[in-house]
PDB file of N, CA and C in Angstrom:
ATOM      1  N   UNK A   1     -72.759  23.108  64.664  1.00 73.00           N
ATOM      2  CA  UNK A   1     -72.735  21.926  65.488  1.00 73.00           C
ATOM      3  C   UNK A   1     -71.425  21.891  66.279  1.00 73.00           C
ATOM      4  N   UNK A   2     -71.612  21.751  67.375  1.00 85.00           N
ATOM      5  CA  UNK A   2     -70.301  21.338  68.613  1.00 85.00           C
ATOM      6  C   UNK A   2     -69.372  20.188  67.843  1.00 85.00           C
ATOM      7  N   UNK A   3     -68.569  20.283  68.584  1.00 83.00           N
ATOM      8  CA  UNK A   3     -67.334  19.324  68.282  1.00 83.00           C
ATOM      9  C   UNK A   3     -67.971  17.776  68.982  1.00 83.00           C
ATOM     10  N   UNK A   4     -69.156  17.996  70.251  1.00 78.00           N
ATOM     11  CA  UNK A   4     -69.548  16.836  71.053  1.00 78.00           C
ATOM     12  C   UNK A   4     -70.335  16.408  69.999  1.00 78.00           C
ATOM     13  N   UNK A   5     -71.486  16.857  69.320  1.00 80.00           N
ATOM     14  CA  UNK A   5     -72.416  16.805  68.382  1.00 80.00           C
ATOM     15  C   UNK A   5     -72.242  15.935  67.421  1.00 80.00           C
ATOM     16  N   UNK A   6     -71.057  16.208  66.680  1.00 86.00           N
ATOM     17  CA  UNK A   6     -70.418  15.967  65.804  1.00 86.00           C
ATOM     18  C   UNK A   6     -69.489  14.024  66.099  1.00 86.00           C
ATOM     19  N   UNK A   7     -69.026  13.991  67.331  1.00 84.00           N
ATOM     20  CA  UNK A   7     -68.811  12.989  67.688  1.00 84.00           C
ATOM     21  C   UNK A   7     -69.917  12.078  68.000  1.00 84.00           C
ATOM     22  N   UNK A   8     -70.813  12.407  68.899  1.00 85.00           N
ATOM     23  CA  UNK A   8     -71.957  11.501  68.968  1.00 85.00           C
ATOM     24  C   UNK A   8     -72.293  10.953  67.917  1.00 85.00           C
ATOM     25  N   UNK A   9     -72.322  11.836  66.365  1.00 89.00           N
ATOM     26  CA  UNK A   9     -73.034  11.618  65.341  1.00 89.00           C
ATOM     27  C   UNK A   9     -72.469  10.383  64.677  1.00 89.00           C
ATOM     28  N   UNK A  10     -71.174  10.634  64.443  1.00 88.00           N
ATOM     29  CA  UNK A  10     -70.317   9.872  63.958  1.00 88.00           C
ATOM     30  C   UNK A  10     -70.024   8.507  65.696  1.00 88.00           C
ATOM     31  N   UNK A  11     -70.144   8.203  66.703  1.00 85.00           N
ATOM     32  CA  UNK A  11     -70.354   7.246  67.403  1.00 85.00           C
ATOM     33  C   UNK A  11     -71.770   6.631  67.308  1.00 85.00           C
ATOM     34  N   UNK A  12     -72.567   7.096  66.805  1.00 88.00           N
ATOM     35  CA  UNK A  12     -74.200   6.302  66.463  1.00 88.00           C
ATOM     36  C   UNK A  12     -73.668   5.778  64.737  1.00 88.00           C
ATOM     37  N   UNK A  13     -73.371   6.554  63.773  1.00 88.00           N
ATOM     38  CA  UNK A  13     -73.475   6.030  62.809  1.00 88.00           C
ATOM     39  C   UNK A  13     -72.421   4.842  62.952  1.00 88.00           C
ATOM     40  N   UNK A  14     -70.907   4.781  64.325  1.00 88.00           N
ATOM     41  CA  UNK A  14     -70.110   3.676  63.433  1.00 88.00           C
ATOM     42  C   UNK A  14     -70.883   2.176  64.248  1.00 88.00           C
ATOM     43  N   UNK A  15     -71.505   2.753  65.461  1.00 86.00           N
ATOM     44  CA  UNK A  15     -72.935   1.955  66.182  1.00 86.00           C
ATOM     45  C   UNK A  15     -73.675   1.016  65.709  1.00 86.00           C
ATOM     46  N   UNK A  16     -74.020   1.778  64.532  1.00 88.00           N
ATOM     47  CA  UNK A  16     -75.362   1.387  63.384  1.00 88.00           C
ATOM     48  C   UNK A  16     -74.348   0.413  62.677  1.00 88.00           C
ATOM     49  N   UNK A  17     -73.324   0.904  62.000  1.00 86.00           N
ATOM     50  CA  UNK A  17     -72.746  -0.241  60.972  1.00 86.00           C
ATOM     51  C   UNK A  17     -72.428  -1.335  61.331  1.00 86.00           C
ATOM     52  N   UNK A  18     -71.711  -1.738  63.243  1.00 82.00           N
ATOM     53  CA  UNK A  18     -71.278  -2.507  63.814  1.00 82.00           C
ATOM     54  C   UNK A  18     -72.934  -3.424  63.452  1.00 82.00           C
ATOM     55  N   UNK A  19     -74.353  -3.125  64.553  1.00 87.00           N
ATOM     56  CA  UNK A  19     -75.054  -3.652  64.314  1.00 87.00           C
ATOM     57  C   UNK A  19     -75.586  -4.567  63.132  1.00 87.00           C
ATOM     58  N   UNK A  20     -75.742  -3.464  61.801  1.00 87.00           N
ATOM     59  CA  UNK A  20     -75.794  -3.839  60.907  1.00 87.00           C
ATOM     60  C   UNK A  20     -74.762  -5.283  60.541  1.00 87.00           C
ATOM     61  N   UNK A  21     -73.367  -5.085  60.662  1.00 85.00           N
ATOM     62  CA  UNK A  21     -72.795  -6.345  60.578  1.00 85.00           C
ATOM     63  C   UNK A  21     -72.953  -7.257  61.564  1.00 85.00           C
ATOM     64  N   UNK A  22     -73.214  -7.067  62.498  1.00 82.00           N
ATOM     65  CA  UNK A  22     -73.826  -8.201  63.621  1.00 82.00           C
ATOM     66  C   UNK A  22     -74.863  -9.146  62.987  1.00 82.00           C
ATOM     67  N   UNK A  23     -75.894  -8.276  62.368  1.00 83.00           N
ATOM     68  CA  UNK A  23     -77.255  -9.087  61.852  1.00 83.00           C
ATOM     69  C   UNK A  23     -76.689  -9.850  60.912  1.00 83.00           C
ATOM     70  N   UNK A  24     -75.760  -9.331  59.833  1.00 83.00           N
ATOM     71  CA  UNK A  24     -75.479  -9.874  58.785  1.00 83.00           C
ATOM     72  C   UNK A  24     -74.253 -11.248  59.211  1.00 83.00           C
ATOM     73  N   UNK A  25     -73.659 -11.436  60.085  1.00 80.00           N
ATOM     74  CA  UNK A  25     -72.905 -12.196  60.629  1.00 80.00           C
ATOM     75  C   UNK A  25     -73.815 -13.337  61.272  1.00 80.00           C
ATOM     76  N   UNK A  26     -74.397 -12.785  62.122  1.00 80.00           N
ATOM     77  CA  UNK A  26     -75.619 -13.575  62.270  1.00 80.00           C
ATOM     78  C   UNK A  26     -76.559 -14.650  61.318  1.00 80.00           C
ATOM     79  N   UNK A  27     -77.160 -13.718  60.509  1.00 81.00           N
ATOM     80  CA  UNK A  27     -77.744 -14.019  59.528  1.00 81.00           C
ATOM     81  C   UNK A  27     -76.966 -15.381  58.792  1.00 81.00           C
ATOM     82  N   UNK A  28     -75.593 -15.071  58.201  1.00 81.00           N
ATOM     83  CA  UNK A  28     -74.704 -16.001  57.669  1.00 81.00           C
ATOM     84  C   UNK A  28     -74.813 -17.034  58.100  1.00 81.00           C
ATOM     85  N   UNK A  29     -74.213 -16.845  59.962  1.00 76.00           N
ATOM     86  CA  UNK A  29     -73.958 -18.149  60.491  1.00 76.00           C
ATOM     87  C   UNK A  29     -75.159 -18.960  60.709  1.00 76.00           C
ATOM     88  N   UNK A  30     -76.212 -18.364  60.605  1.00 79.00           N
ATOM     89  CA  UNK A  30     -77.776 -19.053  60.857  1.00 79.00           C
ATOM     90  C   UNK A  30     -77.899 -19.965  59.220  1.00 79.00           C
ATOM     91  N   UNK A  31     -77.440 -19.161  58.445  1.00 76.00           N
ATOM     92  CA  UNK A  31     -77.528 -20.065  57.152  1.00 76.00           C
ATOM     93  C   UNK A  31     -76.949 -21.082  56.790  1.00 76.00           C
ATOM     94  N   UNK A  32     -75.555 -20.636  57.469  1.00 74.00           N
ATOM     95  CA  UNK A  32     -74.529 -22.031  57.282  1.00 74.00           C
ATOM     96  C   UNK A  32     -74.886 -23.416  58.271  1.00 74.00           C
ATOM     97  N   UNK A  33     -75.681 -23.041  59.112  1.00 70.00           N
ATOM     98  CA  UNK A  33     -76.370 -24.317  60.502  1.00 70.00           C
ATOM     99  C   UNK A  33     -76.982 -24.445  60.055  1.00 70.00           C
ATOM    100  N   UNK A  34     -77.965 -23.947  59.035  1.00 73.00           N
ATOM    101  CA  UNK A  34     -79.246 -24.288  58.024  1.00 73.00           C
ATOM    102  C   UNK A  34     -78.603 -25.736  56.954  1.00 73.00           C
ATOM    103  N   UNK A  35     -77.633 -25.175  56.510  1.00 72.00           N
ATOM    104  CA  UNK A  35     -77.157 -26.050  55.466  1.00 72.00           C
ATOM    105  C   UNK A  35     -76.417 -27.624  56.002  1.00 72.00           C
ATOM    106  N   UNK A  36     -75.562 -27.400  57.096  1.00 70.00           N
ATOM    107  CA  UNK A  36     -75.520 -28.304  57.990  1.00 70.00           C
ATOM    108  C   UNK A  36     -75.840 -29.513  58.189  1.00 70.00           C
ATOM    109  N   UNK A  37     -77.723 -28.739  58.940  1.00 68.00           N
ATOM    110  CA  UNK A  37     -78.346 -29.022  59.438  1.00 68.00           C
ATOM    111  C   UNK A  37     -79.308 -30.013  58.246  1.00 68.00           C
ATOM    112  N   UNK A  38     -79.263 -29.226  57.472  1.00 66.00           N
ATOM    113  CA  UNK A  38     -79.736 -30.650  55.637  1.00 66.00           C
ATOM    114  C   UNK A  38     -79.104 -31.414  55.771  1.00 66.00           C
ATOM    115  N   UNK A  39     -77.667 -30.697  55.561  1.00 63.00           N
ATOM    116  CA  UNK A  39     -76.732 -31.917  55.156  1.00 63.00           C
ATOM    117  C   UNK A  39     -76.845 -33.059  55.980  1.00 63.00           C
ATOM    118  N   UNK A  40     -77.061 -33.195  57.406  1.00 63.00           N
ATOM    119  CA  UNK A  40     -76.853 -34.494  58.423  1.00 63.00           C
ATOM    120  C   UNK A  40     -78.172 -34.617  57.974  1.00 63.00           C
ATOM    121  N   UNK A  41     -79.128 -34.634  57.637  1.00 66.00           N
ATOM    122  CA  UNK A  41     -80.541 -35.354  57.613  1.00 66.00           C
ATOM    123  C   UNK A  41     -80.890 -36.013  56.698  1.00 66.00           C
ATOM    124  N   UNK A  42     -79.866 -35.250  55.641  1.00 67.00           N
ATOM    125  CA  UNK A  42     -80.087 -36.330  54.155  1.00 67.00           C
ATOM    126  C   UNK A  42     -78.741 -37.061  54.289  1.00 67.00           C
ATOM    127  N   UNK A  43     -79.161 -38.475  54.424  1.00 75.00           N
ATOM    128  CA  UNK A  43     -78.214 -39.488  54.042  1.00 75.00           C
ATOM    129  C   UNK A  43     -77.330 -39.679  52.976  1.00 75.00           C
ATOM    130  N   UNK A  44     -76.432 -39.462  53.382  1.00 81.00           N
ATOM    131  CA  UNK A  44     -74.893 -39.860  52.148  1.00 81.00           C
ATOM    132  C   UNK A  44     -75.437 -41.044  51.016  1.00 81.00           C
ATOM    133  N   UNK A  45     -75.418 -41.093  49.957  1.00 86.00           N
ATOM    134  CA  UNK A  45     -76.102 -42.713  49.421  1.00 86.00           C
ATOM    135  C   UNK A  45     -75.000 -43.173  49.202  1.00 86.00           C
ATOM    136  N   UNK A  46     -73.722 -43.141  49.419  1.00 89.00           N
ATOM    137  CA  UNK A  46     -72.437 -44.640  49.785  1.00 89.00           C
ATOM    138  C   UNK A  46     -73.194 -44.997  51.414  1.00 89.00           C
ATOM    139  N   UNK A  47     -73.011 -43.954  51.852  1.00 88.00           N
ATOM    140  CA  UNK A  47     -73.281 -44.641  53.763  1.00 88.00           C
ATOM    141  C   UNK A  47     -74.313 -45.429  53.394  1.00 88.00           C
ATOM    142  N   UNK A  48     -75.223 -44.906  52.720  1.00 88.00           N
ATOM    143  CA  UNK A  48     -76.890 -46.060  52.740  1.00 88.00           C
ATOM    144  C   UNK A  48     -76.621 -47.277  52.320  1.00 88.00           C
ATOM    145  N   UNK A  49     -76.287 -47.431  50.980  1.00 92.00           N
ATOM    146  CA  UNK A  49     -75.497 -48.469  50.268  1.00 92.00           C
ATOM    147  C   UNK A  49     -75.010 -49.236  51.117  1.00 92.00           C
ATOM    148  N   UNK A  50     -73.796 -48.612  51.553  1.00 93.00           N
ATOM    149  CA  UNK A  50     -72.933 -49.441  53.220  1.00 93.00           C
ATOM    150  C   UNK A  50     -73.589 -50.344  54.134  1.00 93.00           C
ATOM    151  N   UNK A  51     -74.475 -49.484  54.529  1.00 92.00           N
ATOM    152  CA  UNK A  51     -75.671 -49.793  55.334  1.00 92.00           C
ATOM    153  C   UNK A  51     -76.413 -51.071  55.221  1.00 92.00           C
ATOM    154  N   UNK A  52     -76.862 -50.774  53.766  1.00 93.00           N
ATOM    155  CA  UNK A  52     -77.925 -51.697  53.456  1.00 93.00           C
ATOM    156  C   UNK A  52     -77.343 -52.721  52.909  1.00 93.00           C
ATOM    157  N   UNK A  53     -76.115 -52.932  52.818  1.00 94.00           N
ATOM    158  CA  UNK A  53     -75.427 -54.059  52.371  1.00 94.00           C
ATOM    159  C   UNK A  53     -74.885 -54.811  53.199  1.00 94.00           C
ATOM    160  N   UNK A  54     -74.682 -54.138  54.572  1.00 95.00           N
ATOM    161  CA  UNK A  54     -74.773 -54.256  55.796  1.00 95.00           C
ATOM    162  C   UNK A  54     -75.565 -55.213  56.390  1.00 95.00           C
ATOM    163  N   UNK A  55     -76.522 -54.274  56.224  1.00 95.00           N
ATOM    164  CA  UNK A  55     -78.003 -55.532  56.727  1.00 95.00           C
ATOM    165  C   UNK A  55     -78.254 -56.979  56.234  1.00 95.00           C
ATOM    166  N   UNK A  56     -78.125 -56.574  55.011  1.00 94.00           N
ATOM    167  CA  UNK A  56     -78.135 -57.827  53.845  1.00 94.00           C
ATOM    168  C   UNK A  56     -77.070 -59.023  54.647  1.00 94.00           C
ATOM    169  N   UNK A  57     -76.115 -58.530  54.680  1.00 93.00           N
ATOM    170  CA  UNK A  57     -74.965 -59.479  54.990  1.00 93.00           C
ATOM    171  C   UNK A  57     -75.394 -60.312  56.719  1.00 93.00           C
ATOM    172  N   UNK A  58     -75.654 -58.966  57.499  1.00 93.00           N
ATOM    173  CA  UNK A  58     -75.622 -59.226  59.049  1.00 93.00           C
ATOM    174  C   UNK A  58     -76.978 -60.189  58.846  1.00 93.00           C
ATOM    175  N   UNK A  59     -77.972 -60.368  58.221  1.00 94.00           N
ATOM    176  CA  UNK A  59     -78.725 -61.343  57.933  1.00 94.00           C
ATOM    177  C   UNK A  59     -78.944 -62.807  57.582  1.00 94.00           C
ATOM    178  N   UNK A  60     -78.076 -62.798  56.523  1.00 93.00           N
ATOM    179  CA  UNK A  60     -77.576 -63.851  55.954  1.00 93.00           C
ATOM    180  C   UNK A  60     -76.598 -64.830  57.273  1.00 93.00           C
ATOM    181  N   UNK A  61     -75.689 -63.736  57.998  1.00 93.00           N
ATOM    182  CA  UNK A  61     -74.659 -64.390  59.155  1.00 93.00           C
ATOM    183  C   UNK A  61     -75.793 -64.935  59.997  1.00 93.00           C
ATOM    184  N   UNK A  62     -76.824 -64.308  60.224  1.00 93.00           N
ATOM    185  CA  UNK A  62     -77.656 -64.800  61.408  1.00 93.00           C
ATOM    186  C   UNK A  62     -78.522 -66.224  61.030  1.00 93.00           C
ATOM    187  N   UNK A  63     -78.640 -65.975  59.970  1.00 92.00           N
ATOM    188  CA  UNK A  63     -79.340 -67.298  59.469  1.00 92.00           C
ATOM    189  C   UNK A  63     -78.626 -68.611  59.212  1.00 92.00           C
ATOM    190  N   UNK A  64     -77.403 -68.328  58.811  1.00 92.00           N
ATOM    191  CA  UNK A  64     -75.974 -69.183  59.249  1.00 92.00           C
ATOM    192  C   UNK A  64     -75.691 -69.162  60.480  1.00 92.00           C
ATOM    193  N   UNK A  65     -76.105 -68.770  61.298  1.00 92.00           N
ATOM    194  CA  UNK A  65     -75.696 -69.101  62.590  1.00 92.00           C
ATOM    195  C   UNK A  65     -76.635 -70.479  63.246  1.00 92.00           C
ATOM    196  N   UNK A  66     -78.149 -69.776  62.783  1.00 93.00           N
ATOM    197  CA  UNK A  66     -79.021 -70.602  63.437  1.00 93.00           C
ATOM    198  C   UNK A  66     -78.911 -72.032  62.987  1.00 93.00           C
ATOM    199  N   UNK A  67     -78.665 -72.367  62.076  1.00 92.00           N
ATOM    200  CA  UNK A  67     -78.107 -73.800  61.219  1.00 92.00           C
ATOM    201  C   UNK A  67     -77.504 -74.607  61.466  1.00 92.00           C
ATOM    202  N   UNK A  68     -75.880 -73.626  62.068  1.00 92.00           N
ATOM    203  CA  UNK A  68     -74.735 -74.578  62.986  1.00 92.00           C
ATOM    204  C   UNK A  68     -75.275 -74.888  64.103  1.00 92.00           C
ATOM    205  N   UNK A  69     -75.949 -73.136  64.898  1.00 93.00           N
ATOM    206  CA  UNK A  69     -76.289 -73.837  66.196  1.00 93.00           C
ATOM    207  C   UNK A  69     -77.233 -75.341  66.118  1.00 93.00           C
ATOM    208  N   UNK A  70     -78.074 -75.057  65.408  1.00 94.00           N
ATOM    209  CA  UNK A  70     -78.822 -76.605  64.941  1.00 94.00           C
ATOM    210  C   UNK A  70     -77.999 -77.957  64.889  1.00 94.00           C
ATOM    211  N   UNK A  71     -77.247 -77.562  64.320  1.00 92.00           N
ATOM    212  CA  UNK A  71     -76.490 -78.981  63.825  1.00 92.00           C
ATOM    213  C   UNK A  71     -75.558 -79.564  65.303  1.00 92.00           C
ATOM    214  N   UNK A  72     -75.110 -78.286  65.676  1.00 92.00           N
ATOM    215  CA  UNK A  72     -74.190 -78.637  67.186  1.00 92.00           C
ATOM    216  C   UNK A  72     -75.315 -79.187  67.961  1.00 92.00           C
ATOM    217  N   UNK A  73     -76.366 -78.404  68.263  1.00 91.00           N
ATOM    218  CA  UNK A  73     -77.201 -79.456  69.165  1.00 91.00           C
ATOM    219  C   UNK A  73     -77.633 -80.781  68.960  1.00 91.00           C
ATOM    220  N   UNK A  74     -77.766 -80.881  67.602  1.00 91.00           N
ATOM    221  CA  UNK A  74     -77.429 -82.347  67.066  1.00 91.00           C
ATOM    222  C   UNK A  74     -76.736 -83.074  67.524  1.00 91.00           C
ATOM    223  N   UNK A  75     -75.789 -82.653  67.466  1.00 92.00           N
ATOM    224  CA  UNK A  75     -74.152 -83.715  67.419  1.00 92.00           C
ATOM    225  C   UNK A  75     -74.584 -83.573  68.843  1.00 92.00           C
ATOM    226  N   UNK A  76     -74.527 -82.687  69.652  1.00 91.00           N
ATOM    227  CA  UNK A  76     -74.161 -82.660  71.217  1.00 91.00           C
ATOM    228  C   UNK A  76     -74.915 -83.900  71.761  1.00 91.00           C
ATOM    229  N   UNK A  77     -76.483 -83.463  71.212  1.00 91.00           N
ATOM    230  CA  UNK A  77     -77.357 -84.606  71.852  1.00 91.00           C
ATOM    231  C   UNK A  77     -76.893 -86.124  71.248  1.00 91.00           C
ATOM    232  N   UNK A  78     -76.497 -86.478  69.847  1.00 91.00           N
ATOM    233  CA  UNK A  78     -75.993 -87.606  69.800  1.00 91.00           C
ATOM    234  C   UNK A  78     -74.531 -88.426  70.268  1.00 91.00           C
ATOM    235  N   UNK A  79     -74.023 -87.902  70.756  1.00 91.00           N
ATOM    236  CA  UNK A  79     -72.403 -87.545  71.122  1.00 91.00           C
ATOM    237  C   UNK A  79     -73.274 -88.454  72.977  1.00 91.00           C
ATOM    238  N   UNK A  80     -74.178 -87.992  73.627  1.00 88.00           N
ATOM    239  CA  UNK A  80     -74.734 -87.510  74.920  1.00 88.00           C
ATOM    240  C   UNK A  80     -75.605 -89.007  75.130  1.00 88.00           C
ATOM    241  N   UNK A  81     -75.842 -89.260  73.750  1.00 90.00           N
ATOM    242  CA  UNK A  81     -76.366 -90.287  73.875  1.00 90.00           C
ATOM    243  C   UNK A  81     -75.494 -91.801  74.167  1.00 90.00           C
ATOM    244  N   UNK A  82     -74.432 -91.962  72.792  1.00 89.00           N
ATOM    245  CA  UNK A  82     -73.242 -92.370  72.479  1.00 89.00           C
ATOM    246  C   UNK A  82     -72.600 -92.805  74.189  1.00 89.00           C
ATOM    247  N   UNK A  83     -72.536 -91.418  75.307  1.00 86.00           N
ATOM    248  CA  UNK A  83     -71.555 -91.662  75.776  1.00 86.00           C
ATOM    249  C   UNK A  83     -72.144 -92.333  77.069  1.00 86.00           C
ATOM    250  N   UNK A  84     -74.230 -92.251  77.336  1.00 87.00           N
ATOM    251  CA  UNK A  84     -75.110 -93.070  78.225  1.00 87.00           C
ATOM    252  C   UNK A  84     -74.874 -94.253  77.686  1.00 87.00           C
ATOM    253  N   UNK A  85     -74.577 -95.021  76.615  1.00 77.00           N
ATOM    254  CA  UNK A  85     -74.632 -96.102  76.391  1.00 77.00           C
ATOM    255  C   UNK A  85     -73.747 -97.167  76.540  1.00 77.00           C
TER     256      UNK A  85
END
C-alpha cells in the first residue's frame, strides 16, 4: 500500500469516529431537551400549591370587594339623598 493509501485510510477512519461522536453528541443533547422538555410540563407541586392558594385567596379578595362596593353605593346613594333634602 502507498503512503497516499495509507493516509486516506487513516483520514476515513478518523472521519468515521468524528461522525460517530457527532451522533452521539447529538443523541445526548436530544436527550437532555427530552428531559427538559418533562421537566417544564410537569408542574413543580410548591408552584401548584402557590397557585392554588393563590386562587383561593384572589377569590375570597373579590368577593370582599363586591360587599364594600355594595355598601359604598349604599352610603353614596344615602349621603345623595341627605344632601337633595
Amino acid at each position: 500500500m502507498s503512503k497516499l493509501d495509507e493516509a486516506e485510510q487513516r483520514l476515513q477512519r478518523a472521519v468515521a469516529g468524528l461522525e460517530e461522536a457527532a451522533r452521539a453528541v447529538a443523541s445526548s443533547a436530544q436527550s437532555a431537551v427530552s428531559k427538559e422538555e418533562n421537566a417544564a410540563a410537569a408542574p413543580d407541586p410548591a408552584v401548584a400549591a402557590a397557585l392554588e392558594t393563590a386562587q383561593a385567596r384572589n377569590a375570597e379578595l373579590e368577593d370582599v370587594n363586591t360587599v364594600v362596593a355594595q355598601r359604598l353605593d349604599g352610603a353614596i346613594t344615602r349621603i345623595k339623598t341627605i344632601l337633595e333634602d
